[in-house]
mmCIF file of C-alpha atoms in Angstrom:
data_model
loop_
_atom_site.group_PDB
_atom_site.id
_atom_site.type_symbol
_atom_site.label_atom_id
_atom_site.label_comp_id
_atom_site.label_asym_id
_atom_site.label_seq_id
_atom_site.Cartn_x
_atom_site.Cartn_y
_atom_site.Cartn_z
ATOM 1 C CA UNK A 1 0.000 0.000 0.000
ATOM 2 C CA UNK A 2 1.265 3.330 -1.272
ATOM 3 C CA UNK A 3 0.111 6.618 1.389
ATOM 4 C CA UNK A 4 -0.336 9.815 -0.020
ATOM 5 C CA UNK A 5 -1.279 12.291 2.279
ATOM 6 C CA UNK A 6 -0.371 16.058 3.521
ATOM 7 C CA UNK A 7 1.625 15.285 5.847
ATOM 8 C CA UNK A 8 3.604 12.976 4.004
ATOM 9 C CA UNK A 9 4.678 15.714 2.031
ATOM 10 C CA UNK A 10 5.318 18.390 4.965
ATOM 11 C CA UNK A 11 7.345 15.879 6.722
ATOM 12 C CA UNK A 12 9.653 15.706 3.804
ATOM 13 C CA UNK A 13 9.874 19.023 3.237
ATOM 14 C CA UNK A 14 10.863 19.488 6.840
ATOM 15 C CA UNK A 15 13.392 16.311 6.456
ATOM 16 C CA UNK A 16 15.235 17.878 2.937
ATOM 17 C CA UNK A 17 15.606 21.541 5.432
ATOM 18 C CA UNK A 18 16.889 19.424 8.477
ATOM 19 C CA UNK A 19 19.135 17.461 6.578
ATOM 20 C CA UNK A 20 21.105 20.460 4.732
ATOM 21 C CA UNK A 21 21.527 22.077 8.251
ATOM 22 C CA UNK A 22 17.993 24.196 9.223
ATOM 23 C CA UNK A 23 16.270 22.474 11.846
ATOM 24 C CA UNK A 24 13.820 25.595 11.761
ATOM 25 C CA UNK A 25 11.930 23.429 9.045
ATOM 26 C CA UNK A 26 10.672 21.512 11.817
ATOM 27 C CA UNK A 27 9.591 24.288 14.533
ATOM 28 C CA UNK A 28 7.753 25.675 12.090
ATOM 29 C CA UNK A 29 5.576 22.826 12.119
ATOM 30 C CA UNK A 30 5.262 22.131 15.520
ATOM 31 C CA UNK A 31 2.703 22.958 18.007
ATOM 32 C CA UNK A 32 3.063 24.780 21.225
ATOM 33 C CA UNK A 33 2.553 21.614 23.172
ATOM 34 C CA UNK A 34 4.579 19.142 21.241
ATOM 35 C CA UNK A 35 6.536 16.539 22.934
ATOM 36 C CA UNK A 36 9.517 14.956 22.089
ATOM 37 C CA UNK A 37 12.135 12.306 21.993
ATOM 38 C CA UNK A 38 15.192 11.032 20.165
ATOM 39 C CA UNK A 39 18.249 9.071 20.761
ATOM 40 C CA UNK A 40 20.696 11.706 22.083
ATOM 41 C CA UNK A 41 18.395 13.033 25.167
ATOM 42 C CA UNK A 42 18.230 11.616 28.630
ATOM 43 C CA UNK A 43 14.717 12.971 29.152
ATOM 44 C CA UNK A 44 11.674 14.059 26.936
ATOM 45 C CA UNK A 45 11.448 17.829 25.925
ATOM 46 C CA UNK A 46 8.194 19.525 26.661
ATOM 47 C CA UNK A 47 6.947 22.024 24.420
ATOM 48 C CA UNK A 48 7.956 24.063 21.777
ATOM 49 C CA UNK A 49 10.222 26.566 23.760
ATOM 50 C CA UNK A 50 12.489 23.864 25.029
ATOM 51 C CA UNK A 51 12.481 22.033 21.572
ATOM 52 C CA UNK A 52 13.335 24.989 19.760
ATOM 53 C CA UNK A 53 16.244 25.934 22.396
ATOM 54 C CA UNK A 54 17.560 22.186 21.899
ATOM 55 C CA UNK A 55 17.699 22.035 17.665
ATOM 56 C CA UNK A 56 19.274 25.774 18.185
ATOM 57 C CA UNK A 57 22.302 23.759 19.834
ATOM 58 C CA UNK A 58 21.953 22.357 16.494
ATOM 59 C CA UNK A 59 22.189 24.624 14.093
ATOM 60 C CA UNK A 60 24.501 23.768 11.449
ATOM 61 C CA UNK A 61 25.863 20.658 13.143
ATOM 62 C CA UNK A 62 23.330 18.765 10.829
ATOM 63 C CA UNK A 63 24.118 17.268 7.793
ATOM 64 C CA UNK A 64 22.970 14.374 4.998
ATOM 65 C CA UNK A 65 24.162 14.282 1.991
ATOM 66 C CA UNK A 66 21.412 11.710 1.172
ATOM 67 C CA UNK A 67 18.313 10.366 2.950
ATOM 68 C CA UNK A 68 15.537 8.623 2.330
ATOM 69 C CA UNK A 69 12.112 8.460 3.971
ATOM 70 C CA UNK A 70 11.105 4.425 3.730
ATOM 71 C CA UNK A 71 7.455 3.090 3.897
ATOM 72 C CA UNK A 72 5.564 6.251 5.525
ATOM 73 C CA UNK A 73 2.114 5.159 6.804
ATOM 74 C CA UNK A 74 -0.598 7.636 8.194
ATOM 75 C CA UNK A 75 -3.784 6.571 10.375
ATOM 76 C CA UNK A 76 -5.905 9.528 10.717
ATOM 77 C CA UNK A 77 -8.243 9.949 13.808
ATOM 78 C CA UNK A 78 -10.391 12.798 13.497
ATOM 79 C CA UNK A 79 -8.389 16.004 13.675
ATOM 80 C CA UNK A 80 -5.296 13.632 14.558
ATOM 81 C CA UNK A 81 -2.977 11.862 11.957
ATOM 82 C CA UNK A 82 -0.304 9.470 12.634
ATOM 83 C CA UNK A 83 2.804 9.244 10.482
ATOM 84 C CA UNK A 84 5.203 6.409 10.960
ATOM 85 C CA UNK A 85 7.549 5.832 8.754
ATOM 86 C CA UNK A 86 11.801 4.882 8.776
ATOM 87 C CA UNK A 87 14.343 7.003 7.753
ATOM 88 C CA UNK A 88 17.851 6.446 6.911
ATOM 89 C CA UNK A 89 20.781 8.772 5.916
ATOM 90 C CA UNK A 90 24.288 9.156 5.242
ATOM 91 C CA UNK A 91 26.779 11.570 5.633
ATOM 92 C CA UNK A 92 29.937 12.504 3.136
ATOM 93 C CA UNK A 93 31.470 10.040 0.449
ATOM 94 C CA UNK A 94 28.169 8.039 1.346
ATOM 95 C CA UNK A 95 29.377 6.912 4.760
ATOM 96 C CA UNK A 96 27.479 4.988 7.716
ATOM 97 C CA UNK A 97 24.052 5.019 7.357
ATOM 98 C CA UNK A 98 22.102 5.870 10.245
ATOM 99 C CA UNK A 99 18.613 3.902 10.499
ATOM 100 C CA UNK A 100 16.015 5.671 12.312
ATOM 101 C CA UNK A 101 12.414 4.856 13.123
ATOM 102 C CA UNK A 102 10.266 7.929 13.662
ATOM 103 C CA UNK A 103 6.480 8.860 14.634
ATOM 104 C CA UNK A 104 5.112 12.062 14.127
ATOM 105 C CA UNK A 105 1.490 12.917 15.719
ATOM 106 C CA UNK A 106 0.003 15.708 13.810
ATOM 107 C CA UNK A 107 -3.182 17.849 14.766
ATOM 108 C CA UNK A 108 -4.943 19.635 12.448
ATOM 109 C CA UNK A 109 -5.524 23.318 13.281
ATOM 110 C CA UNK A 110 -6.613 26.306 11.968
ATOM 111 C CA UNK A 111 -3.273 26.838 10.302
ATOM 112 C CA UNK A 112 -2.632 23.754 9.368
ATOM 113 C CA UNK A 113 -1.223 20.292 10.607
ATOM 114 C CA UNK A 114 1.006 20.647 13.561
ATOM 115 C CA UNK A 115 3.418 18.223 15.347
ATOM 116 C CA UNK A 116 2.361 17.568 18.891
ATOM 117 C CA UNK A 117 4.789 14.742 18.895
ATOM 118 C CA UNK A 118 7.866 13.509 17.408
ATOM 119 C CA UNK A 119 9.782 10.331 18.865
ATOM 120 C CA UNK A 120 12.918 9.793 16.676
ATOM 121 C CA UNK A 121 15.110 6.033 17.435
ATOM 122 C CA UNK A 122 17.451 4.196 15.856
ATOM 123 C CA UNK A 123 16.123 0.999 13.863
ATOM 124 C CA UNK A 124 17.341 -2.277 15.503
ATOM 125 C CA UNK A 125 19.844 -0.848 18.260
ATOM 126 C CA UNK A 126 18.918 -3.331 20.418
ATOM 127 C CA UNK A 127 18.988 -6.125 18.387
ATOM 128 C CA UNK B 1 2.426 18.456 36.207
ATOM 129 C CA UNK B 2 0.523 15.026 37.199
ATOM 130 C CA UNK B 3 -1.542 13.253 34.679
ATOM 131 C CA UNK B 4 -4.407 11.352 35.418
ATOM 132 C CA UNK B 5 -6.037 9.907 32.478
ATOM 133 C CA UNK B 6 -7.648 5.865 32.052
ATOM 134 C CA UNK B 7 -4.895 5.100 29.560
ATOM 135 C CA UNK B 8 -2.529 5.631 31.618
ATOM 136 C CA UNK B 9 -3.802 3.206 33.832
ATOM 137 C CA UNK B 10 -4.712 0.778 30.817
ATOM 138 C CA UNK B 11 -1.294 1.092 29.855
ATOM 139 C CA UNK B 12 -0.247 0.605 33.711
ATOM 140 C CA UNK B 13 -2.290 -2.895 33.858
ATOM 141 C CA UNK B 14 -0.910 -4.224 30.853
ATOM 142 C CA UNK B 15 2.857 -3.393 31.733
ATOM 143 C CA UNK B 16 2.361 -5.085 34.843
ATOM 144 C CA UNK B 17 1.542 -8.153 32.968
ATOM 145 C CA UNK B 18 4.339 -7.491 30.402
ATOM 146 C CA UNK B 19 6.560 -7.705 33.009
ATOM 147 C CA UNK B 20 5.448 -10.872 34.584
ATOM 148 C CA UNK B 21 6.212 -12.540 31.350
ATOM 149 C CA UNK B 22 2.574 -11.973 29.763
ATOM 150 C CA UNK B 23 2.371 -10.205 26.465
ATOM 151 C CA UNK B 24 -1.646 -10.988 25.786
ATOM 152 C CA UNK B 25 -2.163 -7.805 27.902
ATOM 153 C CA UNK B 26 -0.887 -5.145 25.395
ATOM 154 C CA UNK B 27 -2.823 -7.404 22.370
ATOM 155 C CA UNK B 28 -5.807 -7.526 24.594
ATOM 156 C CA UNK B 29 -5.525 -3.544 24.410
ATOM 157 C CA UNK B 30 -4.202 -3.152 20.300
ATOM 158 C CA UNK B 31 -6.192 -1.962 17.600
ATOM 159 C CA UNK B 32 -6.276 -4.385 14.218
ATOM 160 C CA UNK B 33 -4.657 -1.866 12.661
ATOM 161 C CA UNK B 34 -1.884 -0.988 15.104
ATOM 162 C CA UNK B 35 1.633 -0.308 14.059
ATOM 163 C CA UNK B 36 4.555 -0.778 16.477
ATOM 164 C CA UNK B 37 7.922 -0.237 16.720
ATOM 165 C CA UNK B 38 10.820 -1.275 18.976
ATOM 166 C CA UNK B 39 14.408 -1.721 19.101
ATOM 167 C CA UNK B 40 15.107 -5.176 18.551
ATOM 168 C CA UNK B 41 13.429 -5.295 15.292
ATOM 169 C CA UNK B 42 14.592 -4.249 11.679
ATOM 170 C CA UNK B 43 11.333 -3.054 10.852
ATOM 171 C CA UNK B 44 7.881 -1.613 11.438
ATOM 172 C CA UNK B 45 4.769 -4.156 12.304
ATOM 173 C CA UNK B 46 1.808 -3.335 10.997
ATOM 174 C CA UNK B 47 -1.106 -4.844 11.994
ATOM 175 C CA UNK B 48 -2.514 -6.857 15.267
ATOM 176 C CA UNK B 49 -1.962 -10.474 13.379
ATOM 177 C CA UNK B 50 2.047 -9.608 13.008
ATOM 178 C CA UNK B 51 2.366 -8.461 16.366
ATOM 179 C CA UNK B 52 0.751 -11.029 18.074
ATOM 180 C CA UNK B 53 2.981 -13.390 16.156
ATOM 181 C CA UNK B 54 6.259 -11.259 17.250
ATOM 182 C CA UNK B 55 4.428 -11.191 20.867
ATOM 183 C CA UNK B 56 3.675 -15.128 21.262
ATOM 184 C CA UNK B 57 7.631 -15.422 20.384
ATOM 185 C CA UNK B 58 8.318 -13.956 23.575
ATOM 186 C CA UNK B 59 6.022 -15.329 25.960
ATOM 187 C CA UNK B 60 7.922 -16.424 29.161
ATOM 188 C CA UNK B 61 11.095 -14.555 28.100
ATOM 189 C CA UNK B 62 10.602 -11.497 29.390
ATOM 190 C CA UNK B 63 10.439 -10.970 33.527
ATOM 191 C CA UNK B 64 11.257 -7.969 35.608
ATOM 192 C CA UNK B 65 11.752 -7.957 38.906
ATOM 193 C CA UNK B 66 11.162 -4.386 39.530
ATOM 194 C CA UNK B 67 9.486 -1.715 36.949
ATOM 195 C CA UNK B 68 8.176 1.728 36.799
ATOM 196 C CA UNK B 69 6.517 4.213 34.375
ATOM 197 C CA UNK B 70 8.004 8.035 34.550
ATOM 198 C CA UNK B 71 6.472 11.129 33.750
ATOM 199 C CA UNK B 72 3.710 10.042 32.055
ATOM 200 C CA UNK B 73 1.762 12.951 29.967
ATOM 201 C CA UNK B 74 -1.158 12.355 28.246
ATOM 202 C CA UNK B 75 -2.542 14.889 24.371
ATOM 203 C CA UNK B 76 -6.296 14.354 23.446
ATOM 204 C CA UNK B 77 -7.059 15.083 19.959
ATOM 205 C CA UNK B 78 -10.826 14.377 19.645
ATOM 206 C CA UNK B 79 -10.965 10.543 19.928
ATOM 207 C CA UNK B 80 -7.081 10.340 20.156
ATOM 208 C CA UNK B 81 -5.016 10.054 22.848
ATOM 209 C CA UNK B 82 -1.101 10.347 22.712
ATOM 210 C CA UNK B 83 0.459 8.951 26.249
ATOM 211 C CA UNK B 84 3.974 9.636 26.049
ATOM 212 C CA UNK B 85 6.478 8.099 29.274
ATOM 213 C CA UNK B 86 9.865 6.815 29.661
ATOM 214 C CA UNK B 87 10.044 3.469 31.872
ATOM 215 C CA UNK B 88 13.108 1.771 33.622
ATOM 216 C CA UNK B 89 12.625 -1.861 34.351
ATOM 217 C CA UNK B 90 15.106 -4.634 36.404
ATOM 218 C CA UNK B 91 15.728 -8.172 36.115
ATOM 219 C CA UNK B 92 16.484 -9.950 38.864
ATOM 220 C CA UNK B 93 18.957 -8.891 42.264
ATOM 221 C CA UNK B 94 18.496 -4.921 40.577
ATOM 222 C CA UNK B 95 20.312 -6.299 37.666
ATOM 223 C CA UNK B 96 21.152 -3.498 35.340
ATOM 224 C CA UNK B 97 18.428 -0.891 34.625
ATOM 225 C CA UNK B 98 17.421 -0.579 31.226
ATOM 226 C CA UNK B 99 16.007 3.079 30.628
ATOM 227 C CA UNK B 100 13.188 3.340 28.139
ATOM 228 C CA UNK B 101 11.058 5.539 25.831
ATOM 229 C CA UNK B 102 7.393 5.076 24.858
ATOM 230 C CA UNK B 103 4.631 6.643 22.573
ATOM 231 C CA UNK B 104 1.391 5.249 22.785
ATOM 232 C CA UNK B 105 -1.389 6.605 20.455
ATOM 233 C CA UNK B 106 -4.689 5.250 21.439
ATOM 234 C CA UNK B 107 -8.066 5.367 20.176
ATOM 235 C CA UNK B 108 -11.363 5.574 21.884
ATOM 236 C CA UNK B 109 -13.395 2.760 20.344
ATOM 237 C CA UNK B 110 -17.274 1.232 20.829
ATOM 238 C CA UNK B 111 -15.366 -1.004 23.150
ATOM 239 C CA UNK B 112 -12.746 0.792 24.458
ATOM 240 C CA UNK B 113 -9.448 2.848 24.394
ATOM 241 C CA UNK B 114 -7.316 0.738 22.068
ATOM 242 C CA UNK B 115 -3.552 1.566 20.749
ATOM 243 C CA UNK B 116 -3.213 2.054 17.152
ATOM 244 C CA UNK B 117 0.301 2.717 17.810
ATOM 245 C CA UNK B 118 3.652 1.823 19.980
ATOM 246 C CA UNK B 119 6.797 3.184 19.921
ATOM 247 C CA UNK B 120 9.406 1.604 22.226
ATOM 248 C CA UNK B 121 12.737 3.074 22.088
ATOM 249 C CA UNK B 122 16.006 3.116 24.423
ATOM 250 C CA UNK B 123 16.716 6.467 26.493
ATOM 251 C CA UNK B 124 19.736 8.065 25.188
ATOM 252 C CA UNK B 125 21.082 5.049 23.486
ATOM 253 C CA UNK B 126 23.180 7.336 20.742
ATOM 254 C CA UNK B 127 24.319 9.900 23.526
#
């Protein structure tokens, strides 16, 4: 099964910004009471002022010469949509890939679909 | 801020089972259409039939002595619910802790609140 949806399409917009060093692309699409997690943090950040402090510690430090989003899958729920989907990227010369799942809970609001959560990990670390 | 909400103590219940080595209590609580993710695995399930298969493969493997949910927070969207927690469990004799985050969206159904999705990731694993 092949998803199209919005947010499909706003998450990879976001993902080609983040990946060439602006992780504005993704504050812009966040709510005020997102939540978050990924690999690097001891703790969940909540809301958008500490999220946006942490990816300024960021800036520039980010880059992908390549990345692909793999098998992105949306379940709506009323005014909610789910995106799962994994992600994997590589740096210079096409070096380690890094393998990341990812699930992004959007909301739909009166400016649009907004994050409310991300949770970024890395595919099979435990395995 | 303290959350009270039923899924957290759905979710509560059926990690108190998980960690007396039963995992019918999460599939008891999964929507057919739930997707899930975790760290062991290469890939994203999708759908109740594939992870009940993954589950039944660990039945009686998994035990911890000791367990307990942190910071739980809970984002309705309608008929959504996003729980979002990290969790430390022990084996036995307060064996190593192993530190854990979880997103769990869940859907208010006819019969219930069921997850339609599970994210299980390790806390600062790339740190």
């Amino acid at each position: 099964m092949t998803f199209t949806h919005p947010i499909i399409e706003l998450e990879k917009a976001a993902l080609e910004r983040w990946c060439n060093g602006d992780p504005a692309s993704f504050l812009e699409i966040s709510a005020e009471d997102v939540v978050y997690f990924d690999p690097f943090l001891p703790t969940r950040l909540d809301g958008l002022d500490k999220l946006s402090a942490y990816y300024a510690s960021l800036r520039g430090k980010i880059f992908a010469a390549r990345h692909e989003m793999l098998d992105p899958h949306v379940q709506e729920i009323g005014t909610a949509a789910v995106l799962t989907f994994r992600f994997v990227s590589y740096g210079d010369n096409e070096g380690a890939a890094m393998r990341w799942n990812c699930t992004e809970v959007y909301r739909k609001q009166a400016e649009g679909w907004r994050i409310v959560q991300t949770h970024w990990s890395l595919t099979g670390q435990a395995a």
